[in-house]
Amino acid sequence: MATYLDPMYDLLLKYGVAGDDADRLHVIEIVLFVSLLCLCIILGHLLEENRWMNESITALLLGFCSGVVVLLVSKGQNSHILQFDEELFFIYLLPPIIFNAGFQVKKKQFFRNFIAIMLFGVVGVFISFAIISAGTRYMFTKLGLKKLSMRDYLAIGTIFSATDSVCTLQVLNQDDTPLLYSLVFGEGVVNDATSVVLFRAVQNFNFDAYTALEALQVAGNFLYLFFTSTVFGVLAGLLSAYIIKTLYFGRHSTDREIAIMALMAYLSYLIAELCYLSGILTVFFCGIVMSHYTWHNVTEASRITTRHAFATMSFIAETFIFLYVGMDALDVDKWKMSKTSIGQFFSIFGVLLFLTVLGRAAFVLPLSALSNYCTKSPNTKISPHHQVVIWWAGLMRGAVSIALAFNQFTEGGRTRNSDEATVITTTITVVLFSTIVFGTATKPLICWLLPAHFSSTISEDSDPPSPKDTSVDSEFHVPLLLGLSEADGENNGVSFMINGLPRPSSLTALLGGSTSGIHRAWRQVDDAYMRPLFGGKGFVRQISRPATIPENEALEDSDSQQ
């Protein structure tokens, strides 16, 4: 990890802290940053019941205040304890966040709203990308930024099309607003993956020999990366399930079960990045598959440990990111490099913020109408109140935007000219403003548009057990894509799932049939082929077990045998 050595080292040497050992400085920097992380956790806990604050905003504000202190102590030379590195973000911080999102997601809600999520996360990114790129290309030249290339403007379009799914997840609650959480969360993950893939396509685009055929090739390459990354993540999750089911590490050590799950998930992300695929999509779908198969193959102790261990790693990574972004707002070198006046800077900031709001509204409203038209179930209809909250919550920009901006406009953490420095400082300002302002107002907005009686009504539809739940034996064997109508019965629910639906006569009839028919077809495949091979809920191990079987596991086995 790169660090600002000279200003901090001179400062510590002045007070006799660093001595003559430069390595000691790294330890001191890490100690200071970890102390700030602990302080963020404490403050976040104390502000847990505050309707205006959340841990992301707390970390941003604490990072900003820490940057002010470092800036004052170093006499204006530095505002960082550590320097942001986009490789640090993409290789170490982002994987646990995205994996835990997939691992903890309530799959029924996610896949029930899959069409809407893909419309928002893929089509919506392209609409927002086009509006922001065209708007900045037209306005920035009038505001004096004349050193940016067409590739830079297209990169700006992708940078500000990436929503902040991390902060949004902390603002919403999937138990109180399951439909809203599923839409915003699913769109955020797919949106980030789409933005990163589109960003790489823009970087590799040949602007010197532009042809319509090459534009089609870029679109084809995007689709190839999108689906290939998804398939690779599913295969990685299935492989982990098969290995744990076959070898049964829990006979000797639960530590091996936990280690193999974490390492294989991380390995899938790294291999996807090495193969120039989308590691975000890969590790996300790997997390979904692991929660459906692998998690049910391990011992009860490993289930509890993995649920909390993955959530803890994700939480620390999130806090680290927002803490640093707060510090980066006071980066002296970037502000000195940028030669724009105060009025010019706020004009650029206003243009970017307006285009972000406009680009978001331009696809949320029409795509919601399209999703409602394609959806037959009234439980998955996106109401006008939901549309407003989705539009508002998706206005927040975060660490993905910061990382992409650093990747495009810096070399070794330093900008190359004044216009690029202006884009970096403006990006950081937009991230701070959108997270604090929009993030703070999201909770009151939800309370106003979705009052408690409405939230309690929609939350009565419970999901099947997942690593997010505290209990793993609360329901009977429920498949990955179980529909609402299948979960409503009490005594006759199981027989209805098995015998109550007609068998599709053809592939066309299957694709055009009701969602419950598709769910039933999936369950038949899952029960007949997938679970016997890869395990999962209800799986009965054929080898000998210890004499004492955990209560929850015994209940699962008895339920599956029934």
Coordinates of C-alpha atoms in Angstrom, one line a residue:
M1 CA 0.0 0.0 0.0
A2 CA 1.4 3.3 -1.0
T3 CA 1.8 6.0 1.7
Y4 CA 2.7 9.6 1.9
L5 CA 6.0 9.1 3.6
D6 CA 7.8 12.5 3.6
P7 CA 5.3 14.9 5.3
M8 CA 4.2 12.3 7.9
Y9 CA 7.7 11.1 8.5
D10 CA 9.1 14.6 9.0
L11 CA 6.2 15.4 11.4
L12 CA 6.8 12.3 13.5
L13 CA 10.6 12.7 13.4
K14 CA 10.1 16.3 14.7
Y15 CA 8.3 15.0 17.8
G16 CA 10.7 12.1 18.2
V17 CA 8.2 9.4 17.4
A18 CA 9.5 7.8 14.2
G19 CA 13.2 7.8 15.1
D20 CA 15.5 6.6 12.3
D21 CA 13.4 3.6 11.4
A22 CA 11.1 4.3 8.3
D23 CA 9.3 1.0 8.9
R24 CA 8.1 2.3 12.2
L25 CA 6.1 4.9 10.3
H26 CA 4.0 2.3 8.6
V27 CA 3.1 0.8 11.9
I28 CA 2.2 4.1 13.4
E29 CA 0.0 4.9 10.3
I30 CA -1.8 1.6 10.6
V31 CA -2.3 2.1 14.4
L32 CA -3.8 5.5 13.8
F33 CA -6.1 4.3 11.1
V34 CA -7.3 1.2 13.1
S35 CA -7.9 3.5 16.0
L36 CA -10.2 5.6 13.8
L37 CA -12.0 2.5 12.7
C38 CA -12.7 1.6 16.3
L39 CA -13.9 5.1 16.9
C40 CA -16.3 4.8 13.9
I41 CA -17.7 1.6 15.3
I42 CA -18.3 3.1 18.7
L43 CA -19.9 6.3 17.3
G44 CA -22.0 4.2 14.9
H45 CA -23.3 2.1 17.8
L46 CA -24.2 5.2 19.8
L47 CA -26.0 6.7 16.8
E48 CA -27.8 3.4 16.0
E49 CA -31.3 4.8 16.8
N50 CA -30.7 8.2 15.1
R51 CA -33.0 8.6 12.1
W52 CA -30.7 10.9 10.3
M53 CA -27.3 9.2 10.7
N54 CA -25.9 5.9 9.6
E55 CA -22.4 4.4 9.9
S56 CA -21.4 5.4 6.4
I57 CA -22.1 9.1 7.1
T58 CA -20.4 8.8 10.5
A59 CA -17.3 7.4 8.9
L60 CA -17.2 10.1 6.3
L61 CA -17.6 12.9 8.8
L62 CA -15.0 11.3 11.1
G63 CA -12.6 10.9 8.2
F64 CA -13.1 14.5 7.2
C65 CA -12.5 15.7 10.8
S66 CA -9.4 13.5 11.0
G67 CA -8.1 15.0 7.7
V68 CA -8.5 18.5 9.2
V69 CA -6.5 17.5 12.3
V70 CA -3.7 15.9 10.2
L71 CA -3.7 18.9 7.9
L72 CA -3.3 21.3 10.8
V73 CA -0.6 19.3 12.5
S74 CA 1.4 18.9 9.3
K75 CA 1.0 22.6 8.6
G76 CA -0.9 22.1 5.4
Q77 CA 1.4 19.5 3.9
N78 CA -0.8 16.4 4.1
S79 CA -4.3 15.3 5.1
H80 CA -3.9 11.6 4.9
I81 CA -2.8 8.9 7.2
L82 CA -2.8 6.4 4.3
Q83 CA -3.1 7.2 0.6
F84 CA -6.0 5.7 -1.4
D85 CA -5.0 3.1 -4.0
E86 CA -7.5 1.8 -6.5
E87 CA -5.8 -1.6 -6.4
L88 CA -6.3 -1.8 -2.7
F89 CA -10.0 -1.1 -3.2
F90 CA -10.6 -3.6 -6.0
I91 CA -8.4 -6.4 -4.7
Y92 CA -8.9 -6.3 -0.9
L93 CA -11.8 -4.1 0.1
L94 CA -14.5 -4.7 -2.6
P95 CA -14.6 -8.5 -2.7
P96 CA -15.8 -9.1 0.9
I97 CA -18.5 -6.4 0.6
I98 CA -20.0 -7.9 -2.6
F99 CA -19.6 -11.5 -1.5
N100 CA -21.4 -10.8 1.8
A101 CA -24.1 -9.0 -0.1
G102 CA -24.7 -12.1 -2.2
F103 CA -24.3 -14.5 0.7
Q104 CA -26.8 -12.7 3.0
V105 CA -29.4 -11.8 0.3
K106 CA -32.9 -13.2 0.6
K107 CA -32.9 -15.1 -2.6
K108 CA -36.7 -15.3 -3.1
Q109 CA -37.1 -11.5 -3.1
F110 CA -34.0 -11.0 -5.4
F111 CA -35.1 -13.5 -8.1
R112 CA -38.7 -12.6 -7.9
N113 CA -37.7 -9.0 -8.9
F114 CA -34.9 -10.2 -11.2
I115 CA -36.4 -8.5 -14.3
A116 CA -36.7 -5.1 -12.6
I117 CA -33.2 -5.4 -11.1
M118 CA -31.6 -6.2 -14.5
L119 CA -33.5 -3.3 -16.2
F120 CA -32.3 -0.9 -13.5
G121 CA -28.8 -2.3 -13.2
V122 CA -28.0 -2.8 -16.9
V123 CA -30.3 -0.7 -19.2
G124 CA -30.4 2.1 -16.6
V125 CA -26.6 2.4 -16.5
F126 CA -26.5 2.9 -20.3
I127 CA -29.2 5.5 -20.2
S128 CA -27.5 7.4 -17.3
F129 CA -24.1 6.9 -19.0
A130 CA -25.3 8.5 -22.2
I131 CA -26.9 11.5 -20.5
I132 CA -24.0 12.3 -18.2
S133 CA -21.3 11.8 -20.9
A134 CA -23.2 14.0 -23.4
G135 CA -24.0 16.6 -20.8
T136 CA -20.4 16.9 -19.5
R137 CA -19.0 17.0 -23.0
Y138 CA -21.3 20.0 -23.8
M139 CA -21.0 21.9 -20.5
F140 CA -17.4 21.3 -19.4
T141 CA -15.9 23.0 -22.5
K142 CA -18.1 26.1 -21.8
L143 CA -16.8 26.1 -18.2
G144 CA -13.1 26.1 -19.2
L145 CA -12.1 22.4 -19.0
K146 CA -10.5 21.9 -22.4
K147 CA -7.8 19.3 -21.7
L148 CA -10.2 16.4 -21.4
S149 CA -10.5 13.9 -24.3
M150 CA -13.6 12.0 -25.5
R151 CA -12.4 9.0 -23.6
D152 CA -12.4 11.1 -20.4
Y153 CA -15.9 12.3 -20.9
L154 CA -17.2 8.7 -21.5
A155 CA -15.3 7.7 -18.4
I156 CA -17.0 10.4 -16.4
G157 CA -20.3 9.0 -17.6
T158 CA -19.5 5.6 -16.2
I159 CA -18.0 7.0 -13.0
F160 CA -21.2 8.9 -12.1
S161 CA -23.5 6.1 -13.2
A162 CA -22.1 3.8 -10.4
T163 CA -24.5 4.0 -7.4
D164 CA -23.3 3.5 -3.9
S165 CA -24.9 0.1 -2.9
V166 CA -22.8 0.0 0.3
C167 CA -24.5 3.1 1.9
T168 CA -27.9 2.2 0.5
L169 CA -27.8 -1.2 2.3
Q170 CA -27.2 0.5 5.6
V171 CA -30.0 2.9 5.0
L172 CA -32.7 0.3 4.1
N173 CA -33.9 -2.7 6.1
Q174 CA -34.8 -5.9 4.2
D175 CA -37.2 -7.0 7.0
D176 CA -39.2 -3.8 7.0
T177 CA -39.2 -3.1 3.3
P178 CA -38.3 -6.3 1.5
L179 CA -39.4 -5.3 -2.0
L180 CA -37.6 -1.9 -1.8
Y181 CA -34.5 -3.5 -0.3
S182 CA -34.4 -6.1 -3.0
L183 CA -34.7 -3.6 -5.8
V184 CA -32.2 -1.1 -4.5
F185 CA -29.7 -3.7 -3.3
G186 CA -29.9 -5.8 -6.5
E187 CA -29.7 -2.8 -8.7
G188 CA -26.7 -1.5 -6.8
V189 CA -24.7 -4.6 -7.2
V190 CA -25.6 -5.2 -10.8
N191 CA -25.1 -1.4 -11.4
D192 CA -21.6 -1.5 -10.0
A193 CA -20.6 -4.5 -12.1
T194 CA -22.1 -3.0 -15.2
S195 CA -20.3 0.3 -14.6
V196 CA -16.9 -1.4 -14.1
V197 CA -17.4 -3.5 -17.3
L198 CA -18.5 -0.5 -19.3
F199 CA -15.6 1.6 -17.9
R200 CA -13.1 -1.0 -19.1
A201 CA -14.8 -1.1 -22.5
V202 CA -14.4 2.7 -22.7
Q203 CA -10.7 2.5 -21.8
N204 CA -10.1 -0.1 -24.5
F205 CA -12.2 1.6 -27.2
N206 CA -10.2 2.8 -30.3
F207 CA -11.3 6.4 -30.9
D208 CA -8.8 6.8 -33.7
A209 CA -10.5 4.2 -35.9
Y210 CA -14.1 4.4 -34.8
T211 CA -16.6 2.4 -36.8
A212 CA -20.1 1.2 -36.2
L213 CA -18.8 -2.4 -36.3
E214 CA -16.4 -1.7 -33.5
A215 CA -19.3 -0.2 -31.4
L216 CA -21.2 -3.4 -32.0
Q217 CA -18.1 -5.4 -30.9
V218 CA -17.9 -3.4 -27.7
A219 CA -21.6 -4.2 -27.0
G220 CA -21.0 -7.8 -27.8
N221 CA -17.9 -7.9 -25.5
F222 CA -19.9 -6.3 -22.7
L223 CA -22.6 -9.0 -23.0
Y224 CA -20.0 -11.7 -23.1
L225 CA -18.2 -10.4 -20.0
F226 CA -21.5 -10.0 -18.1
F227 CA -22.8 -13.5 -18.7
T228 CA -19.4 -15.2 -18.5
S229 CA -18.7 -13.7 -15.2
T230 CA -22.1 -14.8 -13.9
V231 CA -21.6 -18.4 -15.1
F232 CA -18.1 -18.5 -13.6
G233 CA -19.4 -17.3 -10.2
V234 CA -22.1 -20.0 -10.2
L235 CA -19.6 -22.7 -11.1
A236 CA -17.2 -21.6 -8.4
G237 CA -20.1 -21.7 -5.8
L238 CA -21.1 -25.2 -7.0
L239 CA -17.5 -26.4 -6.8
S240 CA -17.2 -25.3 -3.2
A241 CA -20.4 -27.0 -2.4
Y242 CA -19.3 -30.3 -4.0
I243 CA -15.9 -30.2 -2.3
I244 CA -17.3 -29.6 1.2
K245 CA -20.1 -32.1 0.7
T246 CA -17.8 -34.8 -0.5
L247 CA -14.8 -34.3 1.9
Y248 CA -16.9 -33.2 5.0
F249 CA -14.1 -31.2 6.7
G250 CA -16.3 -30.8 9.8
R251 CA -15.5 -34.3 10.9
H252 CA -12.1 -33.1 12.1
S253 CA -12.2 -29.3 12.1
T254 CA -14.8 -26.6 11.4
D255 CA -11.9 -24.2 10.8
R256 CA -11.2 -26.0 7.5
E257 CA -14.8 -25.6 6.4
I258 CA -14.8 -21.9 7.0
A259 CA -11.4 -21.4 5.4
I260 CA -12.2 -23.3 2.2
M261 CA -15.5 -21.3 1.8
A262 CA -13.7 -17.9 2.3
L263 CA -10.7 -18.8 0.1
M264 CA -12.7 -20.3 -2.8
A265 CA -15.0 -17.2 -2.9
Y266 CA -11.9 -14.9 -2.9
L267 CA -10.2 -17.1 -5.5
S268 CA -13.2 -16.9 -7.8
Y269 CA -12.9 -13.1 -7.7
L270 CA -9.2 -13.1 -8.4
I271 CA -9.4 -15.6 -11.2
A272 CA -12.2 -13.5 -12.8
E273 CA -10.1 -10.4 -12.6
L274 CA -7.1 -12.2 -14.1
C275 CA -9.3 -13.4 -17.0
Y276 CA -10.5 -9.8 -17.5
L277 CA -14.0 -10.7 -16.4
S278 CA -16.2 -8.8 -13.8
G279 CA -15.0 -10.0 -10.4
I280 CA -18.0 -8.2 -8.8
L281 CA -20.5 -10.3 -10.7
T282 CA -18.5 -13.5 -10.2
V283 CA -18.2 -13.2 -6.4
F284 CA -21.8 -11.9 -6.0
F285 CA -23.3 -15.0 -7.7
C286 CA -20.7 -17.2 -6.0
G287 CA -22.1 -15.9 -2.7
I288 CA -25.7 -16.6 -3.7
V289 CA -24.9 -20.2 -4.7
M290 CA -22.8 -20.8 -1.6
S291 CA -25.7 -19.6 0.6
H292 CA -28.0 -22.0 -1.2
Y293 CA -25.8 -25.1 -1.3
T294 CA -22.5 -24.8 0.5
W295 CA -23.7 -23.2 3.7
H296 CA -26.1 -26.1 4.3
N297 CA -23.3 -28.7 3.9
V298 CA -21.2 -27.5 6.8
T299 CA -21.7 -28.1 10.5
E300 CA -24.0 -25.9 12.6
A301 CA -21.0 -24.2 14.3
S302 CA -19.5 -23.3 10.9
R303 CA -22.9 -21.9 9.8
I304 CA -23.0 -19.5 12.7
T305 CA -19.3 -18.6 12.3
T306 CA -19.4 -17.9 8.6
R307 CA -22.6 -15.8 8.9
H308 CA -20.9 -13.4 11.3
A309 CA -17.4 -13.7 10.0
F310 CA -18.4 -12.6 6.4
A311 CA -20.6 -9.8 7.7
T312 CA -17.8 -8.6 9.9
M313 CA -15.2 -8.5 7.1
S314 CA -17.7 -6.6 4.9
F315 CA -18.5 -4.1 7.7
I316 CA -14.8 -3.3 8.3
A317 CA -14.1 -2.9 4.6
E318 CA -17.1 -0.5 4.2
T319 CA -16.0 1.6 7.2
F320 CA -12.5 1.7 5.9
I321 CA -13.6 3.0 2.5
F322 CA -15.8 5.8 3.8
L323 CA -13.3 6.8 6.4
Y324 CA -10.7 7.3 3.8
V325 CA -13.0 9.2 1.4
G326 CA -13.6 11.7 4.1
M327 CA -9.9 12.3 4.5
D328 CA -9.3 12.5 0.7
A329 CA -11.6 15.6 0.5
L330 CA -8.8 17.7 1.9
D331 CA -6.0 16.3 -0.3
V332 CA -3.7 19.4 -0.6
D333 CA -1.9 18.2 -3.8
K334 CA -5.1 17.8 -5.8
W335 CA -6.5 21.1 -4.7
K336 CA -3.2 22.9 -5.6
M337 CA -3.1 21.2 -9.0
S338 CA -6.6 22.3 -9.8
K339 CA -6.5 25.9 -11.0
T340 CA -10.2 26.6 -11.2
S341 CA -11.8 29.5 -9.4
I342 CA -14.4 29.0 -6.6
G343 CA -17.2 30.0 -8.9
Q344 CA -16.0 27.7 -11.7
F345 CA -15.6 24.8 -9.3
F346 CA -19.1 25.1 -8.0
S347 CA -20.5 25.4 -11.5
I348 CA -18.8 22.1 -12.4
F349 CA -20.0 20.6 -9.2
G350 CA -23.6 21.7 -10.0
V351 CA -23.5 20.4 -13.5
L352 CA -22.3 17.0 -12.4
L353 CA -24.9 16.8 -9.6
F354 CA -27.7 17.9 -11.9
L355 CA -26.7 15.4 -14.6
T356 CA -26.6 12.6 -12.0
V357 CA -30.1 13.5 -10.7
L358 CA -31.4 13.8 -14.3
G359 CA -29.8 10.6 -15.5
R360 CA -31.2 8.7 -12.6
A361 CA -34.7 10.0 -13.1
A362 CA -34.5 9.3 -16.9
F363 CA -34.5 5.6 -16.4
V364 CA -36.1 4.9 -13.0
L365 CA -39.6 6.1 -14.1
P366 CA -39.8 4.5 -17.6
L367 CA -38.1 1.3 -16.6
S368 CA -40.4 0.9 -13.6
A369 CA -43.4 1.3 -15.9
L370 CA -41.9 -1.4 -18.2
S371 CA -41.3 -3.7 -15.3
N372 CA -44.8 -3.3 -14.0
Y373 CA -46.1 -4.0 -17.5
C374 CA -44.1 -7.3 -17.7
T375 CA -44.9 -8.4 -14.2
K376 CA -48.2 -10.1 -13.5
S377 CA -47.9 -10.5 -9.7
P378 CA -49.3 -7.5 -7.8
N379 CA -46.8 -8.1 -5.0
T380 CA -43.9 -7.2 -7.3
K381 CA -45.5 -4.0 -8.8
I382 CA -43.3 -0.9 -8.2
S383 CA -45.6 1.8 -6.8
P384 CA -45.0 5.5 -7.4
H385 CA -43.8 5.8 -3.8
H386 CA -41.3 3.0 -4.4
Q387 CA -40.1 4.7 -7.5
V388 CA -39.4 7.9 -5.6
V389 CA -37.4 6.1 -3.0
I390 CA -35.5 4.1 -5.6
W391 CA -34.6 7.2 -7.5
W392 CA -33.5 9.1 -4.3
A393 CA -31.5 6.2 -2.7
G394 CA -29.7 5.6 -6.0
L395 CA -28.4 9.2 -6.1
M396 CA -25.6 8.4 -3.6
R397 CA -22.2 7.9 -5.1
G398 CA -19.4 6.2 -3.2
A399 CA -16.2 4.2 -3.3
V400 CA -16.7 2.7 -6.8
S401 CA -16.9 6.2 -8.3
I402 CA -13.8 7.2 -6.4
A403 CA -11.9 4.2 -7.5
L404 CA -12.8 4.6 -11.2
A405 CA -12.0 8.3 -11.1
F406 CA -8.5 7.5 -9.6
N407 CA -8.0 4.9 -12.2
Q408 CA -8.8 7.2 -15.1
F409 CA -7.4 10.6 -14.0
T410 CA -4.3 9.7 -11.8
E411 CA -1.0 7.9 -12.1
G412 CA 0.4 6.7 -8.9
G413 CA -2.2 8.6 -7.0
R414 CA -1.2 12.0 -8.6
T415 CA -3.1 13.9 -11.3
R416 CA -1.4 14.8 -14.6
N417 CA -2.9 18.2 -15.3
S418 CA -5.2 20.8 -13.8
D419 CA -8.4 19.6 -15.6
E420 CA -7.9 16.1 -14.3
A421 CA -7.3 17.4 -10.8
T422 CA -10.5 19.4 -11.0
V423 CA -12.4 16.2 -12.0
I424 CA -10.9 14.3 -9.1
T425 CA -11.7 17.0 -6.5
T426 CA -15.2 17.5 -7.9
T427 CA -15.8 13.7 -7.8
I428 CA -14.8 13.6 -4.1
T429 CA -17.1 16.6 -3.4
V430 CA -20.1 14.9 -5.2
V431 CA -19.5 11.7 -3.2
L432 CA -19.4 13.6 0.1
F433 CA -22.4 15.7 -0.7
S434 CA -24.6 12.9 -2.1
T435 CA -23.7 10.5 0.7
I436 CA -24.3 13.0 3.5
V437 CA -27.3 14.9 2.1
F438 CA -29.1 12.1 0.2
G439 CA -28.1 9.4 2.7
T440 CA -29.3 11.5 5.6
A441 CA -32.7 12.2 4.1
T442 CA -33.4 8.7 2.9
K443 CA -34.7 7.3 6.2
P444 CA -37.2 10.2 6.8
L445 CA -38.2 9.9 3.2
I446 CA -39.0 6.2 3.6
C447 CA -40.9 6.9 6.8
W448 CA -43.0 9.6 5.0
L449 CA -43.7 7.7 1.8
L450 CA -43.9 4.2 3.3
P451 CA -45.5 4.5 6.8
A452 CA -45.2 1.8 9.4
H453 CA -48.5 0.1 8.6
F454 CA -47.6 -0.3 5.0
S455 CA -44.1 -1.6 5.8
S456 CA -45.5 -4.1 8.2
T457 CA -47.9 -5.4 5.6
I458 CA -45.4 -6.1 3.0
S459 CA -42.9 -7.6 5.5
E460 CA -45.3 -10.4 6.4
D461 CA -44.1 -12.3 3.4
S462 CA -41.2 -14.2 4.9
D463 CA -38.3 -15.5 2.9
P464 CA -36.8 -19.0 3.2
P465 CA -33.9 -19.4 5.6
S466 CA -30.6 -17.8 4.6
P467 CA -27.4 -17.0 6.3
K468 CA -29.0 -13.7 7.2
D469 CA -31.6 -15.4 9.4
T470 CA -30.8 -16.4 13.0
S471 CA -32.6 -19.7 12.6
V472 CA -32.1 -22.3 10.0
D473 CA -35.0 -24.5 10.8
S474 CA -37.9 -22.1 10.8
E475 CA -39.5 -23.4 7.6
F476 CA -39.9 -26.5 5.5
H477 CA -37.6 -27.2 2.6
V478 CA -38.2 -24.1 0.3
P479 CA -36.4 -23.9 -3.1
L480 CA -34.4 -21.0 -4.4
L481 CA -37.1 -19.5 -6.5
L482 CA -40.2 -20.2 -4.4
G483 CA -43.1 -17.9 -5.2
L484 CA -45.6 -16.2 -3.0
S485 CA -48.5 -18.4 -3.8
E486 CA -46.5 -21.5 -2.7
A487 CA -45.7 -20.2 0.7
D488 CA -49.2 -19.1 1.8
G489 CA -50.7 -22.5 2.6
E490 CA -50.4 -23.9 6.1
N491 CA -51.5 -27.5 6.1
N492 CA -51.8 -28.0 2.4
G493 CA -48.8 -25.9 1.3
V494 CA -46.4 -28.8 0.6
S495 CA -48.9 -30.9 -1.3
F496 CA -49.9 -27.9 -3.3
M497 CA -46.3 -27.2 -4.3
I498 CA -45.9 -30.8 -5.4
N499 CA -49.2 -31.6 -7.1
G500 CA -51.1 -28.3 -7.5
L501 CA -49.6 -27.0 -10.8
P502 CA -49.8 -28.3 -14.3
R503 CA -46.7 -29.6 -16.0
P504 CA -45.5 -27.3 -18.8
S505 CA -45.9 -29.1 -22.2
S506 CA -43.0 -27.3 -23.9
L507 CA -40.2 -24.8 -23.4
T508 CA -42.4 -22.1 -24.9
A509 CA -45.2 -22.9 -22.5
L510 CA -42.7 -22.9 -19.6
L511 CA -41.2 -19.4 -20.5
G512 CA -44.6 -18.0 -21.1
G513 CA -46.3 -19.5 -18.1
S514 CA -46.8 -18.2 -14.6
T515 CA -44.0 -17.5 -12.3
S516 CA -45.2 -20.3 -10.0
G517 CA -44.9 -22.8 -12.9
I518 CA -41.3 -21.7 -13.4
H519 CA -40.6 -22.0 -9.7
R520 CA -42.0 -25.5 -9.6
A521 CA -39.9 -26.5 -12.6
W522 CA -36.8 -25.1 -10.9
R523 CA -37.6 -27.0 -7.8
Q524 CA -38.0 -30.3 -9.6
V525 CA -34.6 -29.8 -11.2
D526 CA -33.1 -28.6 -7.9
D527 CA -34.5 -31.6 -6.0
A528 CA -33.8 -34.2 -8.6
Y529 CA -30.3 -33.2 -9.8
M530 CA -28.7 -30.3 -7.9
R531 CA -29.2 -31.2 -4.2
P532 CA -28.2 -34.9 -4.5
L533 CA -24.9 -33.7 -6.2
F534 CA -24.2 -30.5 -4.4
G535 CA -26.1 -30.8 -1.1
G536 CA -28.1 -28.0 0.4
K537 CA -31.0 -27.7 2.8
G538 CA -32.5 -31.1 3.7
F539 CA -29.3 -32.9 2.5
V540 CA -28.8 -36.1 4.5
R541 CA -25.1 -37.1 4.7
Q542 CA -24.6 -40.8 4.0
I543 CA -21.4 -41.2 6.0
S544 CA -21.3 -41.8 9.7
R545 CA -21.7 -38.8 11.9
P546 CA -20.8 -38.1 15.5
A547 CA -23.2 -39.5 18.1
T548 CA -24.5 -36.0 19.1
I549 CA -26.2 -34.2 16.3
P550 CA -27.0 -30.5 16.7
E551 CA -30.7 -29.9 17.2
N552 CA -31.2 -27.7 14.2
E553 CA -29.4 -30.2 11.9
A554 CA -31.6 -33.0 13.2
L555 CA -34.7 -31.0 12.6
E556 CA -33.6 -30.3 9.0
D557 CA -32.9 -34.0 8.4
S558 CA -36.3 -35.0 9.8
D559 CA -38.1 -32.4 7.7
S560 CA -36.3 -33.6 4.5
Q561 CA -37.2 -37.2 5.2
Q562 CA -40.9 -36.3 5.6

